[in-house]
XYZ file of C-alpha atoms in Angstrom:
569
model
C -16.894 -33.022 42.948
C -18.130 -30.709 40.247
C -16.533 -27.269 40.205
C -18.682 -24.309 41.213
C -16.623 -22.041 39.044
C -18.703 -21.244 35.955
C -15.529 -20.410 34.065
C -14.060 -23.836 34.772
C -17.249 -25.433 33.497
C -17.055 -23.492 30.214
C -20.256 -21.636 31.040
C -20.138 -18.267 29.387
C -23.131 -16.074 28.866
C -23.403 -15.277 25.192
C -23.929 -11.545 25.147
C -26.111 -11.646 22.044
C -28.642 -13.506 24.223
C -28.713 -10.755 26.830
C -32.127 -9.096 27.047
C -32.753 -5.667 28.570
C -35.813 -6.898 30.474
C -34.503 -10.152 31.914
C -30.786 -9.336 31.540
C -29.677 -12.909 31.074
C -30.737 -16.230 29.709
C -27.617 -17.837 31.167
C -29.055 -18.676 34.566
C -31.807 -21.270 34.888
C -34.584 -21.423 37.505
C -32.824 -24.095 39.551
C -29.762 -21.955 40.079
C -27.542 -23.898 37.702
C -25.986 -22.604 34.506
C -26.973 -23.333 30.972
C -23.930 -23.972 28.785
C -23.471 -20.825 26.729
C -20.690 -19.189 24.803
C -18.244 -16.301 24.557
C -17.272 -14.772 21.186
C -13.620 -14.872 20.220
C -13.630 -14.929 16.459
C -15.800 -13.636 13.639
C -16.031 -15.440 10.328
C -18.282 -14.044 7.660
C -21.475 -12.745 9.164
C -21.530 -15.095 12.151
C -19.467 -15.319 15.295
C -17.706 -18.442 16.417
C -17.673 -18.977 20.123
C -14.964 -20.929 21.919
C -13.472 -20.967 25.384
C -9.701 -20.475 25.507
C -9.221 -21.060 29.200
C -6.188 -19.867 31.152
C -5.625 -18.124 34.440
C -7.249 -14.802 35.277
C -5.175 -11.670 35.498
C -6.591 -10.817 38.899
C -6.515 -13.309 41.735
C -9.231 -11.275 43.444
C -11.487 -11.734 40.457
C -10.741 -15.448 40.443
C -11.684 -15.782 44.123
C -14.957 -13.978 43.550
C -15.859 -16.220 40.644
C -14.985 -19.342 42.623
C -17.198 -18.223 45.466
C -14.343 -17.865 47.956
C -15.380 -14.384 49.074
C -16.779 -14.487 52.644
C -19.589 -12.190 51.646
C -21.496 -11.521 48.481
C -19.695 -8.759 46.565
C -21.489 -5.597 45.654
C -22.225 -4.791 42.039
C -19.433 -2.211 42.025
C -16.919 -4.836 43.119
C -17.947 -7.208 40.333
C -17.850 -4.449 37.739
C -14.494 -3.257 38.997
C -12.979 -6.716 38.507
C -13.982 -6.748 34.821
C -11.729 -3.768 34.263
C -8.765 -6.076 34.844
C -9.535 -7.846 31.592
C -9.567 -5.003 29.089
C -5.852 -4.227 28.908
C -3.371 -5.580 26.390
C -1.503 -7.472 29.080
C -4.724 -9.360 29.822
C -5.788 -9.741 26.236
C -6.179 -13.498 26.501
C -8.286 -13.114 29.640
C -11.269 -11.368 28.077
C -12.977 -14.728 28.580
C -12.857 -14.194 32.332
C -14.264 -10.711 31.899
C -17.340 -12.185 30.230
C -17.475 -14.854 32.913
C -17.740 -12.145 35.557
C -20.264 -10.338 33.375
C -22.374 -13.499 33.456
C -22.120 -13.585 37.243
C -23.223 -9.949 37.482
C -26.349 -10.682 35.459
C -27.104 -13.878 37.371
C -27.041 -12.089 40.691
C -29.385 -9.392 39.452
C -26.915 -6.531 39.268
C -26.918 -4.021 36.425
C -23.611 -3.479 34.615
C -22.323 0.079 34.485
C -20.952 2.011 31.527
C -17.458 1.175 32.779
C -18.267 -2.552 32.684
C -19.593 -2.438 29.138
C -16.747 -0.206 27.958
C -14.159 -2.556 29.439
C -15.663 -5.566 27.648
C -16.017 -3.618 24.393
C -12.385 -2.569 24.647
C -11.312 -6.153 25.246
C -13.150 -7.334 22.134
C -11.658 -4.494 20.090
C -8.149 -5.396 21.227
C -8.810 -8.927 20.033
C -9.896 -7.547 16.656
C -13.521 -8.633 17.140
C -15.112 -5.410 15.950
C -18.534 -6.835 15.015
C -19.149 -8.414 18.435
C -17.913 -5.162 20.003
C -20.395 -3.077 18.001
C -23.156 -5.544 18.839
C -22.389 -5.286 22.541
C -22.414 -1.491 22.178
C -25.922 -1.705 20.688
C -27.082 -3.967 23.525
C -25.650 -1.492 25.990
C -27.590 1.450 24.534
C -30.848 -0.515 24.189
C -30.479 -1.579 27.816
C -30.516 2.030 28.924
C -26.830 2.331 29.770
C -25.580 5.638 28.354
C -22.186 5.358 26.594
C -19.578 7.961 27.423
C -16.772 9.563 25.387
C -14.438 6.661 26.187
C -16.919 4.091 24.860
C -17.364 5.999 21.606
C -13.620 6.566 21.360
C -12.863 2.839 21.557
C -15.456 1.927 18.903
C -14.538 4.769 16.511
C -10.822 4.026 16.770
C -11.314 0.320 16.060
C -13.679 0.964 13.156
C -11.118 3.305 11.579
C -8.276 0.834 12.062
C -10.363 -1.791 10.287
C -11.071 0.507 7.340
C -14.743 0.967 8.286
C -14.508 4.755 8.114
C -18.101 5.389 7.024
C -19.365 3.529 10.083
C -16.938 5.483 12.246
C -18.270 8.770 10.821
C -21.843 7.661 11.536
C -20.867 6.747 15.089
C -19.206 10.150 15.480
C -22.347 11.935 14.221
C -24.481 9.899 16.617
C -22.176 10.831 19.454
C -22.463 14.576 18.768
C -25.980 15.003 17.424
C -27.940 12.293 19.262
C -26.065 11.755 22.513
C -24.815 15.363 22.721
C -21.414 14.127 23.878
C -18.467 16.413 23.136
C -15.581 14.459 21.559
C -12.125 14.741 23.065
C -8.780 14.923 21.248
C -8.498 11.122 21.227
C -11.786 10.682 19.343
C -10.980 13.463 16.892
C -7.481 12.092 16.262
C -8.787 8.565 15.632
C -11.339 9.747 13.068
C -8.915 12.162 11.383
C -6.418 9.310 11.093
C -9.046 7.035 9.544
C -10.100 9.678 7.027
C -6.503 10.412 6.038
C -5.725 6.732 5.507
C -8.794 6.506 3.259
C -7.575 9.462 1.152
C -10.441 11.619 2.411
C -8.225 14.576 3.212
C -10.874 17.237 2.635
C -13.095 15.689 5.303
C -10.105 15.274 7.606
C -9.238 18.972 7.322
C -12.859 19.965 7.963
C -12.857 17.819 11.093
C -9.542 19.350 12.157
C -11.026 22.858 11.850
C -14.163 21.712 13.690
C -11.939 20.469 16.475
C -10.096 23.796 16.672
C -13.411 25.710 16.671
C -14.493 23.726 19.748
C -11.318 24.816 21.496
C -9.864 21.304 21.587
C -6.093 21.527 21.007
C -4.573 19.025 18.591
C -1.778 16.749 19.776
C 1.148 15.018 18.072
C -1.078 12.158 16.924
C -3.544 14.524 15.264
C -0.834 16.354 13.382
C 0.915 13.105 12.583
C -2.210 11.770 10.900
C -2.529 14.884 8.724
C 1.156 14.853 7.812
C 0.916 11.179 6.871
C -2.200 11.777 4.795
C -0.675 14.611 2.778
C 2.600 12.736 2.371
C 0.824 9.672 0.990
C -0.877 11.873 -1.611
C 2.400 13.516 -2.593
C 1.354 16.898 -1.199
C 4.735 17.531 0.397
C 4.235 21.276 0.913
C 1.036 20.739 2.887
C 2.739 18.053 4.962
C 5.588 20.474 5.690
C 3.108 23.242 6.596
C 1.408 21.125 9.254
C 4.757 19.911 10.560
C 5.945 23.519 10.963
C 2.623 24.509 12.568
C 2.960 21.646 15.002
C 6.474 22.716 16.036
C 5.439 26.400 16.282
C 2.711 25.415 18.747
C 5.294 23.755 20.948
C 4.144 20.208 20.234
C 7.140 17.907 20.136
C 7.004 15.587 17.110
C 7.191 11.892 17.881
C 9.652 9.557 16.167
C 6.789 8.435 13.909
C 6.071 12.020 12.836
C 9.771 12.663 12.212
C 9.884 9.499 10.118
C 6.972 10.625 7.962
C 8.485 14.038 7.352
C 11.975 12.677 6.643
C 10.475 10.190 4.194
C 8.477 12.954 2.469
C 11.507 15.204 2.122
C 13.638 12.332 0.831
C 11.096 11.468 -1.855
C 10.835 15.122 -2.822
C 14.599 15.197 -3.358
C 15.257 17.503 -0.386
C 17.738 15.138 1.210
C 19.657 18.014 2.823
C 16.570 19.119 4.757
C 15.827 15.494 5.634
C 19.352 15.173 7.026
C 18.805 18.260 9.186
C 15.662 16.717 10.688
C 17.567 13.474 11.248
C 20.207 15.346 13.256
C 17.567 17.424 15.044
C 15.636 14.425 16.340
C 18.816 12.910 17.772
C 19.673 16.167 19.539
C 16.195 16.130 21.111
C 16.806 12.629 22.418
C 14.484 10.926 19.939
C 16.447 7.930 18.755
C 15.985 7.175 15.043
C 14.576 3.711 14.385
C 14.852 1.331 11.424
C 12.196 3.289 9.509
C 14.150 6.538 9.922
C 17.390 4.997 8.677
C 15.684 3.300 5.728
C 14.086 6.583 4.649
C 17.422 8.373 4.808
C 19.222 5.579 2.938
C 16.544 5.644 0.243
C 16.900 9.410 -0.101
C 20.683 9.219 -0.350
C 20.489 6.465 -2.979
C 17.992 8.380 -5.104
C 20.166 11.491 -4.918
C 23.354 9.612 -5.887
C 24.904 9.976 -2.437
C 25.754 6.310 -2.130
C 28.705 6.718 0.225
C 26.444 8.545 2.705
C 23.896 5.736 2.350
C 26.548 3.109 3.076
C 27.742 5.074 6.110
C 24.224 5.038 7.558
C 23.981 1.317 6.791
C 27.175 0.703 8.787
C 25.832 2.871 11.607
C 22.693 0.741 11.737
C 24.864 -2.354 12.160
C 26.895 -0.752 14.941
C 23.721 0.192 16.811
C 22.402 -3.332 16.519
C 19.313 -2.325 14.550
C 17.590 -5.131 12.696
C 18.447 -5.010 9.018
C 15.612 -6.107 6.787
C 15.003 -6.736 3.108
C 13.999 -3.147 2.460
C 17.408 -1.860 3.628
C 19.351 -4.228 1.391
C 16.995 -3.830 -1.577
C 17.352 -0.047 -1.462
C 21.150 -0.219 -1.314
C 21.457 -2.916 -3.984
C 19.191 -0.959 -6.317
C 21.038 2.316 -5.756
C 24.469 0.741 -6.189
C 23.438 -1.064 -9.376
C 22.045 2.144 -10.885
C 25.421 3.740 -10.239
C 27.270 0.825 -11.815
C 28.755 -0.360 -8.508
C 27.774 -3.960 -9.083
C 30.626 -5.449 -7.054
C 29.508 -3.691 -3.858
C 25.884 -4.623 -4.549
C 26.890 -8.262 -5.028
C 28.757 -8.320 -1.706
C 25.683 -6.931 0.076
C 23.521 -9.655 -1.483
C 25.920 -12.286 -0.146
C 26.171 -10.585 3.256
C 22.420 -10.427 3.818
C 22.106 -14.158 3.249
C 25.019 -14.782 5.621
C 23.215 -13.014 8.493
C 19.978 -14.888 7.803
C 18.058 -12.290 5.788
C 16.612 -13.999 2.722
C 16.469 -11.815 -0.401
C 12.928 -11.178 -1.570
C 11.609 -10.540 -5.060
C 12.500 -6.840 -4.839
C 16.118 -7.522 -3.884
C 16.584 -10.113 -6.608
C 14.915 -7.814 -9.121
C 17.273 -4.947 -8.272
C 20.306 -7.208 -8.553
C 19.208 -8.743 -11.851
C 18.461 -5.331 -13.336
C 21.861 -4.049 -12.264
C 23.710 -7.025 -13.687
C 21.953 -6.811 -17.052
C 22.339 -3.052 -17.394
C 26.014 -3.172 -16.478
C 26.863 -5.911 -18.931
C 27.198 -8.829 -16.492
C 24.935 -10.997 -18.636
C 26.327 -14.423 -17.706
C 26.138 -13.616 -14.002
C 22.565 -12.349 -14.392
C 21.568 -15.572 -16.171
C 23.258 -17.621 -13.451
C 21.397 -15.723 -10.727
C 18.091 -16.141 -12.536
C 18.671 -19.879 -12.991
C 19.595 -20.250 -9.315
C 16.304 -18.574 -8.368
C 14.431 -21.094 -10.492
C 16.495 -23.966 -9.099
C 15.721 -22.969 -5.509
C 12.008 -22.975 -6.264
C 11.773 -19.219 -5.713
C 8.373 -17.872 -6.712
C 9.257 -15.625 -9.655
C 6.609 -13.115 -10.696
C 5.863 -11.686 -14.143
C 7.861 -8.508 -13.393
C 11.051 -10.536 -12.945
C 10.379 -12.492 -16.132
C 9.829 -9.228 -18.013
C 13.072 -7.832 -16.624
C 15.047 -10.929 -17.649
C 13.511 -11.061 -21.141
C 14.346 -7.374 -21.669
C 17.905 -7.899 -20.460
C 18.435 -10.864 -22.770
C 16.967 -9.020 -25.769
C 19.233 -6.043 -25.155
C 22.176 -8.448 -24.886
C 21.252 -9.905 -28.303
C 20.404 -13.264 -26.763
C 16.989 -13.281 -28.381
C 16.503 -17.052 -28.652
C 16.893 -17.551 -24.901
C 14.547 -14.613 -24.291
C 11.955 -16.102 -26.632
C 12.176 -19.517 -24.939
C 11.575 -17.910 -21.541
C 8.658 -15.872 -22.908
C 6.830 -18.839 -24.391
C 7.463 -20.852 -21.219
C 5.826 -18.298 -18.922
C 2.335 -19.770 -19.299
C 3.657 -23.176 -18.192
C 4.694 -21.490 -14.929
C 1.096 -20.499 -14.237
C 1.717 -16.854 -15.122
C 0.146 -14.588 -17.736
C 2.253 -12.072 -19.699
C 1.171 -8.483 -19.155
C 1.368 -5.521 -21.534
C 4.970 -4.838 -20.476
C 6.066 -8.413 -21.208
C 4.360 -8.427 -24.613
C 5.830 -5.036 -25.531
C 9.341 -6.148 -24.604
C 8.993 -9.256 -26.753
C 7.547 -7.311 -29.696
C 10.467 -4.902 -29.447
C 12.920 -7.802 -29.444
C 11.283 -9.297 -32.540
C 11.399 -5.977 -34.382
C 15.101 -5.620 -33.583
C 15.642 -9.081 -35.049
C 13.699 -8.123 -38.180
C 10.913 -10.558 -37.313
C 8.120 -8.147 -38.243
C 5.586 -10.811 -39.230
C 5.996 -12.582 -35.899
C 5.846 -9.255 -34.043
C 2.585 -8.408 -35.811
C 1.212 -11.848 -35.011
C 2.132 -11.455 -31.337
C 0.384 -8.069 -31.326
C -2.879 -9.698 -32.408
C -2.329 -12.613 -30.000
C -2.011 -10.333 -26.985
C -5.318 -8.655 -27.840
C -6.930 -12.051 -28.299
C -5.724 -12.995 -24.817
C -7.359 -9.902 -23.341
C -4.188 -7.830 -22.992
C -4.824 -4.416 -24.562
C -1.787 -2.746 -26.202
C -0.908 0.673 -24.824
C 0.740 3.651 -26.527
C 4.210 2.232 -25.855
C 3.258 -1.067 -27.508
C 2.028 0.759 -30.609
C 5.064 3.047 -30.613
C 7.302 -0.019 -30.481
C 5.818 -1.832 -33.456
C 5.337 1.359 -35.532
C 8.934 2.358 -34.937
C 10.100 -1.146 -35.842
C 8.065 -1.191 -39.054
C 9.326 2.265 -40.065
C 12.925 1.256 -39.559
C 12.198 -1.857 -41.581
C 10.753 0.255 -44.391
C 7.176 -1.028 -44.157
C 5.471 2.367 -44.180
C 1.999 1.131 -45.064
C 1.778 -1.235 -42.107
C 3.187 1.463 -39.862
C 0.372 3.765 -40.976
C -2.213 1.056 -40.296
C -0.951 0.529 -36.758
C -0.820 4.282 -36.206
C -4.476 4.511 -37.230
C -5.343 1.557 -34.971
C -3.620 3.301 -32.095
C -5.634 6.449 -32.686
C -8.895 4.509 -33.089
C -8.367 2.580 -29.864
C -7.309 5.717 -28.004
C -10.384 7.634 -29.162
C -12.456 5.492 -26.795
C -10.314 6.356 -23.797
C -10.751 9.359 -21.547
C -7.423 10.850 -22.622
C -6.824 10.993 -26.397
C -3.187 10.670 -27.486
C -1.316 13.904 -28.028
C 1.131 14.419 -30.862
C 3.909 13.999 -28.340
C 3.061 10.289 -28.046
C 4.486 9.852 -31.551
C 7.384 12.304 -31.623
C 9.683 9.375 -32.373
C 8.206 9.463 -35.905
C 9.634 12.888 -36.472
C 13.090 11.769 -35.448
C 12.890 9.353 -38.374
C 11.339 11.972 -40.642
C 14.238 14.313 -39.999
C 16.673 12.100 -41.882
C 14.244 11.894 -44.825
C 13.908 15.704 -44.868
C 17.658 16.010 -45.211
C 17.654 13.526 -48.088
C 14.808 15.225 -49.954
C 15.422 18.821 -48.961
C 19.066 18.824 -50.105
C 18.061 17.812 -53.618
C 19.369 14.240 -53.334
C 16.007 12.606 -53.260
C 15.417 9.410 -55.101
C 12.092 7.921 -56.108
C 12.219 5.823 -52.940
C 13.099 8.861 -50.892
C 10.252 10.822 -52.438
C 7.833 7.959 -51.809
C 8.806 7.766 -48.138
C 8.635 11.522 -47.830
C 5.087 11.495 -49.169
C 4.089 8.634 -46.834
C 5.615 10.382 -43.839
C 3.894 13.621 -44.786
C 0.550 11.814 -44.698
C 1.456 10.434 -41.276
C 2.460 13.915 -40.201
C -0.959 15.240 -41.217
C -2.586 12.348 -39.353
C -0.686 13.184 -36.204
C -1.050 16.942 -36.430
C -4.839 16.883 -36.300
C -7.015 19.651 -34.791
C -6.576 20.000 -31.058
C -3.019 18.627 -31.052
C -0.144 21.022 -30.641
C 3.352 20.259 -31.928
C 6.540 22.122 -31.026
C 7.520 24.789 -33.626
C 10.496 22.724 -34.837
C 8.256 19.713 -35.462
C 5.614 21.813 -37.179
C 8.257 23.197 -39.521
C 9.340 19.637 -40.226
C 5.864 18.501 -41.233
C 5.423 21.584 -43.438
C 8.584 20.642 -45.302
C 7.113 17.206 -45.974
C 3.840 18.623 -47.183
C 5.599 21.017 -49.571
C 7.869 18.241 -50.810
C 4.910 15.915 -51.414
C 3.046 18.629 -53.317
C 6.053 19.507 -55.503
C 6.497 15.869 -56.592
C 3.108 14.779 -58.028
């Protein structure tokens, strides 16, 4: 016997076929159902419609759908049942909500604002924002007036999906067209969206608008502002709103504490961050993994490694889940301090407990090994990464090439560099600059110059550091003329950029000039010394052009060169 349950028969009314006049195309004249669809996924501009099945969250709703109710339910009863399907615990049962919606339309009832809002909320929880907005439009065209909750759900979901402009338009429609006064939830959602989009000015204006309406901000509102200012590095503003929040008697949440502790740690105020850490525990707000990681990062950056390790051990005792970020931060901090042995033991430990090192962790360990003279171990680690099929990015290759060049293992570095393209990677300006520097140190100026032209040919534009590197190499090698040519090329290329190079970009030249000044100024100049002094003086004039300001000591240095060049025709 065929089931009378429309849900069992996969008969869902597709809401984009709902018409205000007839309300539904799902029901046919003979009382049967036309097979229709329910949206569950959006791809591109169109919705895909599938039926997931499953049991309803409410047995009462199921009985109504199956026709087991002894009497025909009123419209309110049907609409009330749909509310069961909009919560997170019933997320997979939104299908049944639309099934009931179909039944409401079939029986000639008109859905209420609560019904529409419940279905819209269900779609939003599933991440189906476009179908949700479409249903909202159908609702308004059908004469059902949305309320503050309906707008709140749509605005919040639009913001969480990065569609802030649409959220702002919806907010304006809510106030100016519908004359609905937003509540703190709506304001907080939009302020959060604006802050995450780096539109802090608009967020502050909205915050003041909210206060002018007499709507008090809550912890979420303040948290959004604090997060926004923190992300932009405006630590003082973030602190101001945190203090204002506390002064108003609003208890910060763990999330807000985390943001402020992270901001203070990055600003170098680790002592103040520690005070907040202790404060939140006294207030019964248990620090989470994010809190501990922020504190550990702050301790590492402020050379308080023992304190960082103590917190790490405390995390283990509390049973908190240790992740890559915790280990990467500690490994990096320990390596910077030269404590490679401890860093190595942490790398081994994390793998023992099932945490696989990521590219950041490996990068920190490799950098530490190279910088602390453990070259063979660094090479071994790098080779093991390759052997395990680990996806190595260009940053790691650049790090390894730099480490090998500094360790005077240039041939290995060069082999790795020229093998990068075979790995499907493209050297960036950092990689090229490192290799050019290595070539200059080896006295391979012709090859360095050739690589400079090659990088430009491959679409990689040299930056000031690249030019500094090859100019410095050529000067040390005594090729003044080529150094001058590259200096002029640097200035010509920079003249097209928004920020022209200042004389400070080439102060390294004056460090070299200083030794020549001593040679010439003390009366021990030779013809070669005089020639270099004259060449450097020309370069000094080139650098000290109108609009560029040199420190007094450097100006005096260039004047000495000019006088020396003029006194030796």
